PDB file of C-alpha atoms in Angstrom:
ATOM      1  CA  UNK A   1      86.634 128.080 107.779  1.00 65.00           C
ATOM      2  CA  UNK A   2      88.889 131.011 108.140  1.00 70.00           C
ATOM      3  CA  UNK A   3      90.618 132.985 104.682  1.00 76.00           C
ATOM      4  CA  UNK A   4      93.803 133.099 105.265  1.00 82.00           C
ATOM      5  CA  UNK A   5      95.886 136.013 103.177  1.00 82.00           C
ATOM      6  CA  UNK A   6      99.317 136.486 102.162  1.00 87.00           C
ATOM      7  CA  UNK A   7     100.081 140.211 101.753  1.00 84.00           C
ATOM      8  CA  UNK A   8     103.403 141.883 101.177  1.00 88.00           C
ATOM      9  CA  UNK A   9     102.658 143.103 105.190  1.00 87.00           C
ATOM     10  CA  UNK A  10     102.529 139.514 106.361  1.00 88.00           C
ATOM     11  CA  UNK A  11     100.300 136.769 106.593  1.00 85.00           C
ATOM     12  CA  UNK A  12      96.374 137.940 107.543  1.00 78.00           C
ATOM     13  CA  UNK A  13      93.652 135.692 108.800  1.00 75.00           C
ATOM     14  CA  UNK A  14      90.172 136.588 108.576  1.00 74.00           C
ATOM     15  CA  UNK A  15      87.395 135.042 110.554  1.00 70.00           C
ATOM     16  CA  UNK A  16      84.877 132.946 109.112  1.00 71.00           C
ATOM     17  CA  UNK A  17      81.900 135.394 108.890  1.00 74.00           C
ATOM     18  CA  UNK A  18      79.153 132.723 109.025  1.00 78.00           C
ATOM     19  CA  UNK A  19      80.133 132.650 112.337  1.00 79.00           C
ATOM     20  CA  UNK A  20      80.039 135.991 113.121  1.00 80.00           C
ATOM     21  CA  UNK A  21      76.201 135.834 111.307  1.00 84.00           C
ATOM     22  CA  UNK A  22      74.988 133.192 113.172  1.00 85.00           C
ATOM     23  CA  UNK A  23      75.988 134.276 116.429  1.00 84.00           C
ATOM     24  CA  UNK A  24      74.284 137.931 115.992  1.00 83.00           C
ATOM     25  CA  UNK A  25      71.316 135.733 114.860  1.00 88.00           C
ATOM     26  CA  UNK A  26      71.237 133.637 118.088  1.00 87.00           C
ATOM     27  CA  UNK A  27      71.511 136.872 120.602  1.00 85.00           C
ATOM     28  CA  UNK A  28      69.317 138.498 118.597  1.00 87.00           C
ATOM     29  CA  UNK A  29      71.102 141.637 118.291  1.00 85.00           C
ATOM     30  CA  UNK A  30      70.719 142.441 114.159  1.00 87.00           C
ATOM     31  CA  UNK A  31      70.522 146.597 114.246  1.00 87.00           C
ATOM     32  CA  UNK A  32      72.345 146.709 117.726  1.00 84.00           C
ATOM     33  CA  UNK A  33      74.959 149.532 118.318  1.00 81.00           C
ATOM     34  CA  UNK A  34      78.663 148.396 119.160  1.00 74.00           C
ATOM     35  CA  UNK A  35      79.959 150.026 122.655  1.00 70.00           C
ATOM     36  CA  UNK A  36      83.608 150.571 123.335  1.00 68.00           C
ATOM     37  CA  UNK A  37      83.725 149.131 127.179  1.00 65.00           C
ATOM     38  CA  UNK A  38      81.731 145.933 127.340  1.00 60.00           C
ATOM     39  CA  UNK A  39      81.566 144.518 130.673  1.00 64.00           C
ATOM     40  CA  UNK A  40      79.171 145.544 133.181  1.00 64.00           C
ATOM     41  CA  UNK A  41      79.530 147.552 136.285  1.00 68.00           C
ATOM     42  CA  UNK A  42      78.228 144.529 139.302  1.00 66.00           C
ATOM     43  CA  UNK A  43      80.802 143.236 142.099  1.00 67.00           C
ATOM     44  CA  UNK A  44      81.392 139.178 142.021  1.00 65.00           C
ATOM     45  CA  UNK A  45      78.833 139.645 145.687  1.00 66.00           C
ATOM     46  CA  UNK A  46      76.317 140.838 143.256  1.00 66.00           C
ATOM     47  CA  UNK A  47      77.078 138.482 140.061  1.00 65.00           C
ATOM     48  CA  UNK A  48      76.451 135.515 142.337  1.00 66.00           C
ATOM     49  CA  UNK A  49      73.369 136.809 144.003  1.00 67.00           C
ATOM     50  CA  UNK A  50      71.266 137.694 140.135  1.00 66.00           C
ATOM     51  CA  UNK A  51      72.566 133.771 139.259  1.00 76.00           C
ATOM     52  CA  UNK A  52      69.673 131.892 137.724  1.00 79.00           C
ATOM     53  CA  UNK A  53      69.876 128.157 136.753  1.00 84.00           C
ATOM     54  CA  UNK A  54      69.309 127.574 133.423  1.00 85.00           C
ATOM     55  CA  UNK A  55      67.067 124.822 132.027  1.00 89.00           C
ATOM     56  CA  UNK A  56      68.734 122.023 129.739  1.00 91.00           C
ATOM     57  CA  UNK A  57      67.735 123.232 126.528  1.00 93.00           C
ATOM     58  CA  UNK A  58      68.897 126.820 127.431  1.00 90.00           C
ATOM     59  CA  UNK A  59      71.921 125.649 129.173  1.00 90.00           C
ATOM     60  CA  UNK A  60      72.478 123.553 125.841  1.00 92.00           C
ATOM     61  CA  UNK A  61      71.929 126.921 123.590  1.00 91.00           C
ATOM     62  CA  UNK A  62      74.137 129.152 126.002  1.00 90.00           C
ATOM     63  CA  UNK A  63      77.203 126.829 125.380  1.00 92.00           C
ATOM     64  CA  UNK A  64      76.438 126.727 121.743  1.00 91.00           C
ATOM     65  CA  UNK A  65      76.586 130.759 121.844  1.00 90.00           C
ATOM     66  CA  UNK A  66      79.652 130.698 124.085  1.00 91.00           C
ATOM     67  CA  UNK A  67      81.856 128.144 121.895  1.00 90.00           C
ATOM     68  CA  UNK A  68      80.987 130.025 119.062  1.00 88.00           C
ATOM     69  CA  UNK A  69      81.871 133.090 120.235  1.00 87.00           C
ATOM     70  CA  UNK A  70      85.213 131.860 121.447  1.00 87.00           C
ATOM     71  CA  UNK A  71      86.224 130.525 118.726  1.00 84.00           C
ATOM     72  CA  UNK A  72      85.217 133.639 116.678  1.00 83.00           C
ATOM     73  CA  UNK A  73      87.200 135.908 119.387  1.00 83.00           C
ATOM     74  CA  UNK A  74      90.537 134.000 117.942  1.00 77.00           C
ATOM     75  CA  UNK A  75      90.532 136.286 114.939  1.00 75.00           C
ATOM     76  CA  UNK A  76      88.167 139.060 116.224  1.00 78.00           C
ATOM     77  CA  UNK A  77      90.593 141.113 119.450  1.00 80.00           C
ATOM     78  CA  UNK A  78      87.573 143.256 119.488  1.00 80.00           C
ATOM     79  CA  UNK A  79      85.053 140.235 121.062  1.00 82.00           C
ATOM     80  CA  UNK A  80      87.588 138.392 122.611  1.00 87.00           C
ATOM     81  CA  UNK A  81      86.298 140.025 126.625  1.00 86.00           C
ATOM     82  CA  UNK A  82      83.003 139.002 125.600  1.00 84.00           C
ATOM     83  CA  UNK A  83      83.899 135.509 124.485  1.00 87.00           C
ATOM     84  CA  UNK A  84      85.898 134.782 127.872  1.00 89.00           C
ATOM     85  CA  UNK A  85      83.429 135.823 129.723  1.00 86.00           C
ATOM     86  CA  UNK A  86      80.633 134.136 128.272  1.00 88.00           C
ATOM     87  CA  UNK A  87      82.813 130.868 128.455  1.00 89.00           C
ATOM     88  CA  UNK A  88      83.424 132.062 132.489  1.00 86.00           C
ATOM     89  CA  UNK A  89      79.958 131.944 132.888  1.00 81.00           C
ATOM     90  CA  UNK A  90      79.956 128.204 131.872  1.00 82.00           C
ATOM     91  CA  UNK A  91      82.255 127.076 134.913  1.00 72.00           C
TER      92      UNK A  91
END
């Protein structure tokens, strides 16, 4: 579901922005402020030590949000640290 564009630059590919709608929807982040440096400022030590186990249905609704968000950072180089490490988080 992505537009794909032929310009006299070159060919242009535009994510599907249902995608990009629902995924805002399922963080809930409508009215959030973009930052330039995602990523957050914990060790691995401390990563692994704030781990909690998720519960099926939220485990099942975290890789939803990952997957989409991957395949959304394909077209989007702005989300694509987000997306990898949302699908880290998986493994």
């Amino acid at each position: 579901n992505r537009v794909v564009r032929c310009t006299q630059e070159g060919w242009g590919i535009e994510p599907d922005q249902r995608r990009a709608g629902l995924l805002v929807q399922a963080l809930e982040l409508q009215g959030a402020h973009g930052v330039t440096t995602p990523g957050e400022n914990e060790s691995r030590d401390q990563e692994e030590e704030n781990e909690v186990e998720l519960g099926p249905e939220e485990a099942t609704n975290y890789r939803s949000i990952a997957a989409r968000a991957n395949s959304l950072s394909a077209g989007r180089p702005d989300i694509m640290y987000a997306g990898k490490e949302l699908c880290r988080g998986i493994a």
